[in-house]
Short mmCIF file of C-alpha atoms and ligand atoms in Angstrom, two decimals:
data_model
loop_
_atom_site.label_atom_id
_atom_site.label_comp_id
_atom_site.label_asym_id
_atom_site.label_seq_id
_atom_site.Cartn_x
_atom_site.Cartn_y
_atom_site.Cartn_z
CA MET A 1 15.50 18.58 -4.41
CA ALA A 2 15.45 15.14 -5.12
CA ALA A 3 12.17 12.95 -4.61
CA GLU A 4 12.26 10.50 -1.63
CA VAL A 5 11.63 7.20 -1.61
CA ARG A 6 11.19 4.26 0.94
CA LEU A 7 10.40 0.58 0.53
CA VAL A 8 8.08 -0.84 2.66
CA PRO A 9 7.89 -4.91 2.71
CA CYS A 10 4.27 -6.14 2.99
CA LEU A 11 3.24 -9.52 3.83
CA SER A 12 5.70 -12.30 3.06
CA ASP A 13 7.31 -10.85 -0.28
CA ASN A 14 5.06 -8.06 -1.19
CA TYR A 15 6.24 -4.32 -1.64
CA ALA A 16 4.53 -0.97 -1.36
CA VAL A 17 6.53 2.05 -1.96
CA LEU A 18 6.23 5.66 -0.68
CA LEU A 19 7.36 8.68 -2.83
CA ARG A 20 7.52 12.18 -1.66
CA ASP A 21 8.19 15.88 -3.41
CA PRO A 22 9.87 17.78 -1.00
CA ALA A 23 8.72 20.65 -3.16
CA SER A 24 5.20 20.53 -2.46
CA ASN A 25 5.14 17.78 0.16
CA ALA A 26 2.85 15.62 -2.09
CA VAL A 27 3.06 12.09 -1.07
CA ALA A 28 2.15 9.24 -3.12
CA VAL A 29 2.25 5.26 -2.00
CA VAL A 30 2.48 2.94 -4.63
CA ASP A 31 0.21 -0.01 -4.53
CA VAL A 32 -0.99 -1.23 -0.66
CA PRO A 33 -0.83 -4.59 0.23
CA ASP A 34 -0.97 -3.96 3.75
CA PRO A 35 -2.74 -1.01 5.15
CA ASP A 36 -0.52 -1.60 8.68
CA ALA A 37 2.61 -1.74 7.33
CA VAL A 38 2.01 1.44 4.96
CA ILE A 39 0.41 3.06 7.88
CA ALA A 40 3.36 2.63 10.30
CA ALA A 41 6.25 3.31 7.56
CA LEU A 42 3.73 6.86 6.75
CA GLU A 43 3.85 8.09 10.31
CA THR A 44 7.43 7.09 11.24
CA GLU A 45 7.86 9.57 8.54
CA GLN A 46 5.46 11.78 9.07
CA TRP A 47 4.25 11.98 5.54
CA THR A 48 0.74 12.35 4.59
CA PRO A 49 -0.25 10.56 1.42
CA THR A 50 -2.20 12.67 -1.11
CA HIS A 51 -1.74 9.70 -3.82
CA ILE A 52 -1.68 5.95 -4.45
CA LEU A 53 -0.83 5.15 -7.59
CA VAL A 54 -2.17 1.26 -8.41
CA THR A 55 -0.47 -0.92 -10.89
CA HIS A 56 -3.11 -3.76 -11.41
CA LYS A 57 -6.13 -4.94 -9.87
CA HIS A 58 -4.57 -8.46 -7.86
CA ALA A 59 -5.59 -8.35 -4.40
CA ASP A 60 -2.29 -8.48 -3.00
CA HIS A 61 -1.36 -4.57 -4.22
CA ILE A 62 -4.99 -3.34 -3.48
CA GLN A 63 -6.50 -4.55 -0.74
CA GLY A 64 -5.04 -1.86 1.79
CA ILE A 65 -6.33 0.58 -0.44
CA PRO A 66 -9.62 1.59 1.21
CA ALA A 67 -8.14 1.98 4.78
CA VAL A 68 -5.34 4.23 3.47
CA LYS A 69 -7.89 6.48 1.50
CA GLN A 70 -9.98 6.27 4.83
CA ARG A 71 -7.65 7.62 6.97
CA TYR A 72 -5.70 10.09 4.79
CA GLY A 73 -7.97 11.35 1.73
CA ALA A 74 -5.90 10.41 -0.73
CA THR A 75 -6.58 10.37 -3.88
CA VAL A 76 -6.80 6.88 -6.06
CA ILE A 77 -5.04 6.67 -9.31
CA GLY A 78 -5.02 3.33 -11.39
CA PRO A 79 -5.64 1.47 -14.52
CA ARG A 80 -8.15 2.36 -16.63
CA ALA A 81 -8.31 -1.09 -17.90
CA GLU A 82 -8.84 -2.53 -14.53
CA ALA A 83 -11.45 0.35 -12.96
CA ASP A 84 -14.14 -2.36 -12.36
CA ALA A 85 -12.24 -4.81 -10.43
CA ILE A 86 -10.43 -1.79 -8.16
CA PRO A 87 -13.67 -0.20 -6.51
CA THR A 88 -11.68 2.32 -5.03
CA LEU A 89 -10.43 4.28 -7.70
CA ASP A 90 -10.84 7.68 -8.29
CA VAL A 91 -8.91 8.49 -11.69
CA ARG A 92 -8.65 5.93 -14.55
CA VAL A 93 -5.69 6.29 -16.19
CA GLY A 94 -3.60 4.23 -19.03
CA GLU A 95 -0.96 5.10 -21.72
CA PRO A 96 0.21 7.79 -22.87
CA ASP A 97 -1.44 9.45 -19.67
CA VAL A 98 0.73 11.31 -17.36
CA VAL A 99 0.33 11.48 -13.45
CA GLU A 100 1.39 14.30 -11.21
CA VAL A 101 2.18 13.98 -7.44
CA GLY A 102 3.09 17.23 -6.71
CA GLU A 103 5.73 18.89 -9.15
CA LEU A 104 6.79 14.91 -9.71
CA ARG A 105 5.08 13.75 -13.03
CA ALA A 106 4.97 10.03 -14.27
CA LYS A 107 4.55 8.45 -17.75
CA VAL A 108 2.02 5.81 -18.01
CA PHE A 109 3.10 2.63 -19.85
CA ASP A 110 0.38 -0.30 -20.77
CA THR A 111 2.15 -3.40 -19.83
CA PRO A 112 -0.45 -6.17 -20.87
CA GLY A 113 0.68 -9.37 -19.66
CA HIS A 114 0.33 -10.50 -16.04
CA THR A 115 -3.05 -8.97 -16.22
CA ALA A 116 -4.70 -7.41 -19.15
CA GLY A 117 -4.73 -3.91 -17.38
CA HIS A 118 -1.71 -4.00 -15.70
CA ILE A 119 0.53 -0.39 -15.87
CA CYS A 120 3.82 0.78 -14.68
CA TYR A 121 4.82 4.18 -13.93
CA TRP A 122 7.95 6.01 -14.95
CA PHE A 123 9.02 9.22 -13.34
CA GLU A 124 11.33 10.30 -15.89
CA LYS A 125 13.20 12.80 -14.39
CA GLU A 126 13.42 11.14 -10.83
CA LYS A 127 14.70 7.61 -12.70
CA LEU A 128 12.40 5.73 -11.10
CA LEU A 129 10.16 2.74 -12.87
CA PHE A 130 7.33 1.29 -10.52
CA SER A 131 7.28 -2.18 -12.63
CA ALA A 132 4.94 -3.82 -10.00
CA ASP A 133 4.48 -7.36 -11.37
CA THR A 134 5.56 -6.81 -15.03
CA LEU A 135 9.34 -6.74 -14.48
CA PHE A 136 10.81 -8.27 -11.36
CA ALA A 137 14.38 -7.98 -10.45
CA LEU A 138 16.18 -11.07 -12.56
CA GLY A 139 12.38 -11.68 -13.61
CA CYS A 140 8.72 -10.96 -14.65
CA GLY A 141 5.39 -11.92 -13.52
CA ARG A 142 3.45 -14.61 -15.03
CA SER A 143 1.56 -14.05 -18.13
CA PHE A 144 -1.89 -14.75 -16.35
CA GLU A 145 -4.39 -12.56 -18.81
CA ARG A 146 -2.51 -12.53 -22.39
CA PRO A 147 0.19 -14.59 -23.91
CA ALA A 148 3.60 -14.83 -23.13
CA PRO A 149 4.49 -12.99 -26.31
CA VAL A 150 2.14 -9.80 -25.35
CA LEU A 151 4.29 -9.78 -22.05
CA TRP A 152 7.73 -9.91 -23.83
CA GLU A 153 6.37 -6.44 -25.89
CA SER A 154 5.38 -5.16 -22.65
CA LEU A 155 9.07 -5.85 -21.16
CA LEU A 156 10.63 -4.19 -24.48
CA LYS A 157 8.80 -1.11 -23.96
CA LEU A 158 10.15 -0.83 -20.50
CA ARG A 159 13.60 -1.90 -21.93
CA ARG A 160 13.83 1.05 -23.64
CA LEU A 161 14.12 3.32 -20.44
CA PRO A 162 17.53 4.44 -19.60
CA ASP A 163 20.04 2.28 -17.78
CA ASP A 164 20.25 4.08 -14.57
CA THR A 165 16.48 3.93 -14.49
CA LEU A 166 15.57 2.59 -10.63
CA VAL A 167 13.43 -0.33 -10.86
CA TYR A 168 10.97 -0.82 -7.79
CA CYS A 169 9.08 -4.17 -8.64
CA GLY A 170 6.30 -5.54 -6.24
CA HIS A 171 7.83 -8.75 -5.08
CA GLU A 172 10.93 -9.94 -3.46
CA TYR A 173 11.35 -13.00 -5.62
CA THR A 174 15.05 -12.03 -6.87
CA LEU A 175 16.73 -15.06 -5.30
CA SER A 176 14.19 -17.75 -6.61
CA ASN A 177 14.38 -15.73 -10.28
CA ALA A 178 18.66 -15.67 -9.89
CA ARG A 179 18.91 -19.33 -9.69
CA PHE A 180 16.29 -19.83 -12.45
CA SER A 181 18.25 -17.23 -14.69
CA VAL A 182 21.43 -19.16 -14.13
CA THR A 183 19.78 -22.14 -15.68
CA VAL A 184 18.72 -20.46 -19.26
CA ASP A 185 21.83 -18.20 -19.17
CA PRO A 186 24.91 -20.01 -17.84
CA LYS A 187 27.57 -18.27 -19.64
CA ASN A 188 26.65 -15.08 -18.57
CA VAL A 189 29.22 -13.93 -15.86
CA ALA A 190 27.69 -10.59 -14.55
CA LEU A 191 24.66 -12.85 -13.75
CA LYS A 192 26.86 -15.10 -11.77
CA THR A 193 27.93 -12.29 -9.84
CA ARG A 194 24.85 -10.75 -9.08
CA LEU A 195 23.54 -13.92 -7.99
CA ALA A 196 26.42 -14.14 -5.19
CA GLU A 197 25.56 -10.72 -4.45
CA ILE A 198 21.70 -11.66 -4.05
CA GLU A 199 22.56 -14.94 -1.92
CA LYS A 200 24.52 -12.57 0.38
CA ALA A 201 21.90 -9.73 0.35
CA ARG A 202 18.85 -12.09 1.18
CA ALA A 203 21.41 -14.11 3.88
CA ALA A 204 21.67 -10.83 5.83
CA ASN A 205 17.75 -10.14 5.24
CA LYS A 206 18.44 -6.93 2.76
CA PRO A 207 16.05 -5.98 0.23
CA THR A 208 17.21 -6.89 -3.30
CA VAL A 209 15.09 -3.64 -4.91
CA PRO A 210 15.56 -1.45 -6.71
CA SER A 211 17.80 -3.02 -8.88
CA THR A 212 18.80 -0.22 -12.01
CA LEU A 213 17.75 -1.27 -15.62
CA GLY A 214 20.89 -1.39 -16.56
CA GLU A 215 21.66 -4.44 -14.53
CA GLU A 216 18.45 -5.83 -15.74
CA LYS A 217 19.41 -5.49 -19.01
CA LYS A 218 22.19 -7.50 -18.83
CA THR A 219 21.34 -10.05 -16.81
CA ASN A 220 17.46 -10.62 -16.57
CA PRO A 221 17.08 -13.53 -18.94
CA PHE A 222 13.29 -12.08 -19.35
CA LEU A 223 14.94 -8.78 -21.10
CA ARG A 224 17.38 -10.87 -23.14
CA ALA A 225 14.80 -13.60 -25.20
CA ASP A 226 16.22 -11.81 -28.55
CA ASP A 227 20.11 -12.67 -27.07
CA PRO A 228 21.52 -15.67 -29.32
CA ALA A 229 23.50 -16.88 -25.95
CA ILE A 230 20.19 -17.59 -24.19
CA ALA A 231 18.16 -19.32 -27.13
CA GLU A 232 21.12 -21.51 -27.95
CA ALA A 233 21.55 -22.27 -24.30
CA ILE A 234 17.94 -23.81 -23.73
CA GLY A 235 18.28 -25.35 -27.52
CA MET A 236 16.36 -22.97 -29.56
CA LYS A 237 19.15 -21.31 -31.59
CA GLY A 238 17.33 -19.56 -34.42
CA ALA A 239 14.17 -19.51 -32.65
CA ASP A 240 12.48 -15.62 -32.43
CA ALA A 241 12.50 -14.00 -29.51
CA ALA A 242 8.65 -14.44 -28.58
CA ALA A 243 9.63 -18.36 -28.80
CA VAL A 244 12.29 -17.85 -26.70
CA PHE A 245 10.58 -16.17 -23.99
CA THR A 246 7.82 -18.03 -24.23
CA GLU A 247 9.95 -20.95 -23.44
CA ILE A 248 12.00 -19.43 -20.36
CA ARG A 249 8.75 -18.02 -18.85
CA GLU A 250 6.95 -21.77 -18.74
CA ARG A 251 10.35 -23.07 -17.34
CA LYS A 252 10.10 -20.60 -15.15
CA ASN A 253 6.31 -21.80 -14.01
CA THR A 254 7.40 -25.03 -12.97
CA PHE A 255 11.18 -24.23 -11.49
CA ARG A 256 11.63 -25.28 -7.99
CA GLY A 257 15.18 -24.13 -6.64
ZN1 ZN B 1 -0.11 -9.52 -9.30
FE1 FE B 2 1.47 -9.42 -6.93
#
């Protein structure tokens, strides 16, 4: 039986995800921005969480953990490098650890950049990637704690995964990301088509998450900094990918659209 996944909108633009293994009845919650929203979703499904998987230390990803942990007694698994900043952690992990949720297995990737200790979880068999604030639909997180080229290397690690991987990111930022993306990759037809789809989905208040990694590889400029078309479009023809990535990350920081 396939894993069951539920996307849980939290706060103004965060997502938590519920993941259930039907074989064992194990249930993981990936990040807990808002305990009330997560508990309500669990109660609706009548699922009892056995694990909480944490991606990084930011408050909007961890603040609901104590309430969920206290209510259900789930084991909290998260980044070893940020353990001091996540007081509720039971199990500390980092690359190349494997996390088990019942019979489901996730490889842990260290993806420094947004925070120094950010990790992503990849359920290889189920083709699910939990990328939180490292890789967004059509975007990436701000490089708060490591220079942009370090974040670029982290994104390259994720880009190696198969095209049919479903990408669950931590925020609904896709419309703003799409509007920015067309400014740095104006000739990308697949991107324009995707922007139109995203506008339609958001106008109907539908989530744009998950996307597939294949779509991201074709349309997300932050995964395409080594494509000469992007370097040319931003006036950096011949520049290396890390420099192009740094420039588009900086442009996004000040983009209003
Ligand atoms: Zn964050
Ligand atoms: Fe966040």
